[in-house]
Short mmCIF file of C-alpha atoms in Angstrom, two decimals:
data_model
loop_
_atom_site.label_atom_id
_atom_site.label_comp_id
_atom_site.label_asym_id
_atom_site.label_seq_id
_atom_site.Cartn_x
_atom_site.Cartn_y
_atom_site.Cartn_z
CA GLN A 1 172.67 193.07 -55.64
CA VAL A 2 175.53 191.28 -54.63
CA HIS A 3 176.14 189.45 -51.39
CA LEU A 4 179.37 187.49 -50.09
CA LEU A 5 178.87 185.28 -47.32
CA GLU A 6 181.41 183.80 -45.27
CA SER A 7 181.63 180.24 -42.99
CA GLY A 8 184.01 178.12 -41.42
CA GLY A 9 185.18 180.29 -38.44
CA GLY A 10 185.45 179.13 -35.23
CA LEU A 11 187.65 178.19 -32.19
CA VAL A 12 190.55 176.13 -32.56
CA GLN A 13 193.78 175.39 -30.46
CA ALA A 14 197.18 176.36 -31.83
CA GLY A 15 198.61 174.52 -34.56
CA GLY A 16 194.93 173.22 -35.69
CA SER A 17 193.46 174.13 -38.85
CA LEU A 18 190.55 175.77 -40.27
CA ARG A 19 188.58 176.17 -43.90
CA LEU A 20 187.02 179.21 -44.56
CA SER A 21 184.58 179.70 -47.34
CA CYS A 22 183.09 182.47 -49.04
CA VAL A 23 180.06 182.38 -51.64
CA ALA A 24 179.12 185.35 -53.77
CA SER A 25 175.35 185.52 -54.87
CA GLY A 26 173.33 187.93 -56.49
CA ASN A 27 173.14 189.17 -60.46
CA PHE A 28 176.50 189.81 -61.68
CA TYR A 29 178.49 189.29 -64.73
CA SER A 30 182.01 187.92 -63.55
CA ILE A 31 184.49 187.90 -60.50
CA SER A 32 187.91 189.16 -61.09
CA ALA A 33 189.35 188.90 -57.96
CA MET A 34 188.63 187.47 -54.25
CA ALA A 35 190.47 187.90 -51.23
CA TRP A 36 190.57 187.75 -47.75
CA TYR A 37 191.36 190.52 -45.10
CA ARG A 38 191.50 190.19 -41.36
CA GLN A 39 191.13 192.60 -38.50
CA ALA A 40 192.37 191.81 -34.90
CA PRO A 41 191.52 193.84 -32.11
CA GLY A 42 193.16 197.15 -31.67
CA LYS A 43 194.56 196.87 -35.08
CA GLU A 44 193.67 197.58 -38.59
CA ARG A 45 192.32 195.47 -41.49
CA GLU A 46 194.87 193.41 -43.49
CA LEU A 47 195.38 191.69 -46.40
CA VAL A 48 195.66 187.99 -45.81
CA ALA A 49 195.40 186.05 -49.34
CA VAL A 50 194.20 187.41 -53.10
CA VAL A 51 193.56 185.64 -55.82
CA VAL A 52 192.63 186.59 -59.67
CA SER A 53 190.62 184.99 -61.75
CA GLY A 54 193.44 183.70 -63.78
CA GLY A 55 195.09 181.99 -61.01
CA ALA A 56 197.75 184.08 -59.55
CA ARG A 57 197.92 184.30 -55.85
CA ARG A 58 199.63 186.68 -53.12
CA TYR A 59 199.75 186.07 -49.64
CA ALA A 60 200.74 188.21 -47.06
CA ASP A 61 204.38 187.62 -45.19
CA SER A 62 202.95 186.14 -42.07
CA VAL A 63 200.84 183.30 -43.57
CA GLN A 64 202.84 182.38 -46.53
CA GLY A 65 203.43 178.55 -46.24
CA ARG A 66 200.65 178.14 -43.98
CA PHE A 67 197.54 179.51 -45.86
CA ALA A 68 196.52 178.75 -49.09
CA ILE A 69 193.69 180.51 -51.04
CA ALA A 70 191.65 178.97 -54.03
CA MET A 71 188.60 180.06 -55.84
CA SER A 72 186.16 178.34 -57.69
CA SER A 73 184.76 180.45 -60.58
CA ALA A 74 181.95 177.67 -61.18
CA GLU A 75 180.86 178.01 -57.66
CA ASN A 76 181.71 181.66 -57.36
CA THR A 77 183.10 180.67 -53.93
CA VAL A 78 186.52 181.70 -52.30
CA TYR A 79 188.24 179.50 -50.03
CA LEU A 80 191.30 179.91 -47.22
CA GLN A 81 192.80 176.93 -46.01
CA MET A 82 194.41 177.92 -42.68
CA ASN A 83 197.04 175.28 -41.51
CA SER A 84 199.48 175.60 -38.20
CA LEU A 85 197.45 178.23 -36.57
CA THR A 86 198.62 180.49 -34.00
CA PRO A 87 197.20 182.79 -31.56
CA GLU A 88 198.51 185.84 -33.63
CA ASP A 89 195.69 184.56 -36.48
CA THR A 90 192.87 185.24 -34.01
CA ALA A 91 190.85 188.15 -35.78
CA VAL A 92 187.96 188.67 -37.84
CA TYR A 93 188.14 187.18 -41.31
CA TYR A 94 186.44 189.03 -44.02
CA CYS A 95 185.92 188.07 -47.69
CA ASN A 96 186.35 190.79 -50.35
CA ALA A 97 185.45 190.53 -54.05
CA ASP A 98 185.94 192.58 -57.14
CA ILE A 99 182.94 191.89 -59.16
CA ARG A 100 181.73 193.18 -62.51
CA SER A 101 177.81 193.73 -62.78
CA LYS A 102 177.90 193.41 -66.68
CA GLN A 103 180.74 192.63 -69.37
CA PHE A 104 183.10 195.83 -70.37
CA ARG A 105 182.14 197.43 -66.99
CA PRO A 106 184.73 198.17 -64.28
CA GLY A 107 184.08 196.09 -61.25
CA ASN A 108 182.92 197.33 -57.78
CA GLU A 109 184.58 195.85 -54.81
CA TYR A 110 182.34 193.41 -52.24
CA TRP A 111 182.77 192.63 -48.44
CA GLY A 112 181.10 190.08 -46.33
CA GLN A 113 180.25 190.49 -43.11
CA GLY A 114 182.99 188.80 -41.51
CA THR A 115 183.91 185.57 -39.63
CA GLN A 116 185.73 185.05 -36.03
CA VAL A 117 188.60 182.77 -35.67
CA THR A 118 190.07 182.43 -32.56
CA VAL A 119 193.11 180.71 -32.09
CA SER A 120 193.86 179.25 -28.33
CA SER A 121 197.32 178.82 -26.91
#
């Protein structure tokens, strides 16, 4: 059983910063990719940033230049550094991971429970 546990959300003023963390635990072989999604009230869940095990990263246009994603394979953890936050960044942020249970098997997708980020104006 694999679990993803997020932390680091909270309330911050516009222009401030937050750092989200997500650690994967359980019995598995490797992590292929980790990502952060977010869902604001009344909106669909959207991809914020993704990083693959080889290091390549991709960001949503709305956060490019403000957010940075990083993965520590040794710690099975993904981080999202969020700077210059605006009220439009207010959402529940979800961790997502593509994890292989065994070598040579395709990965399965896992989700965390989400962490609330609220940016006040």
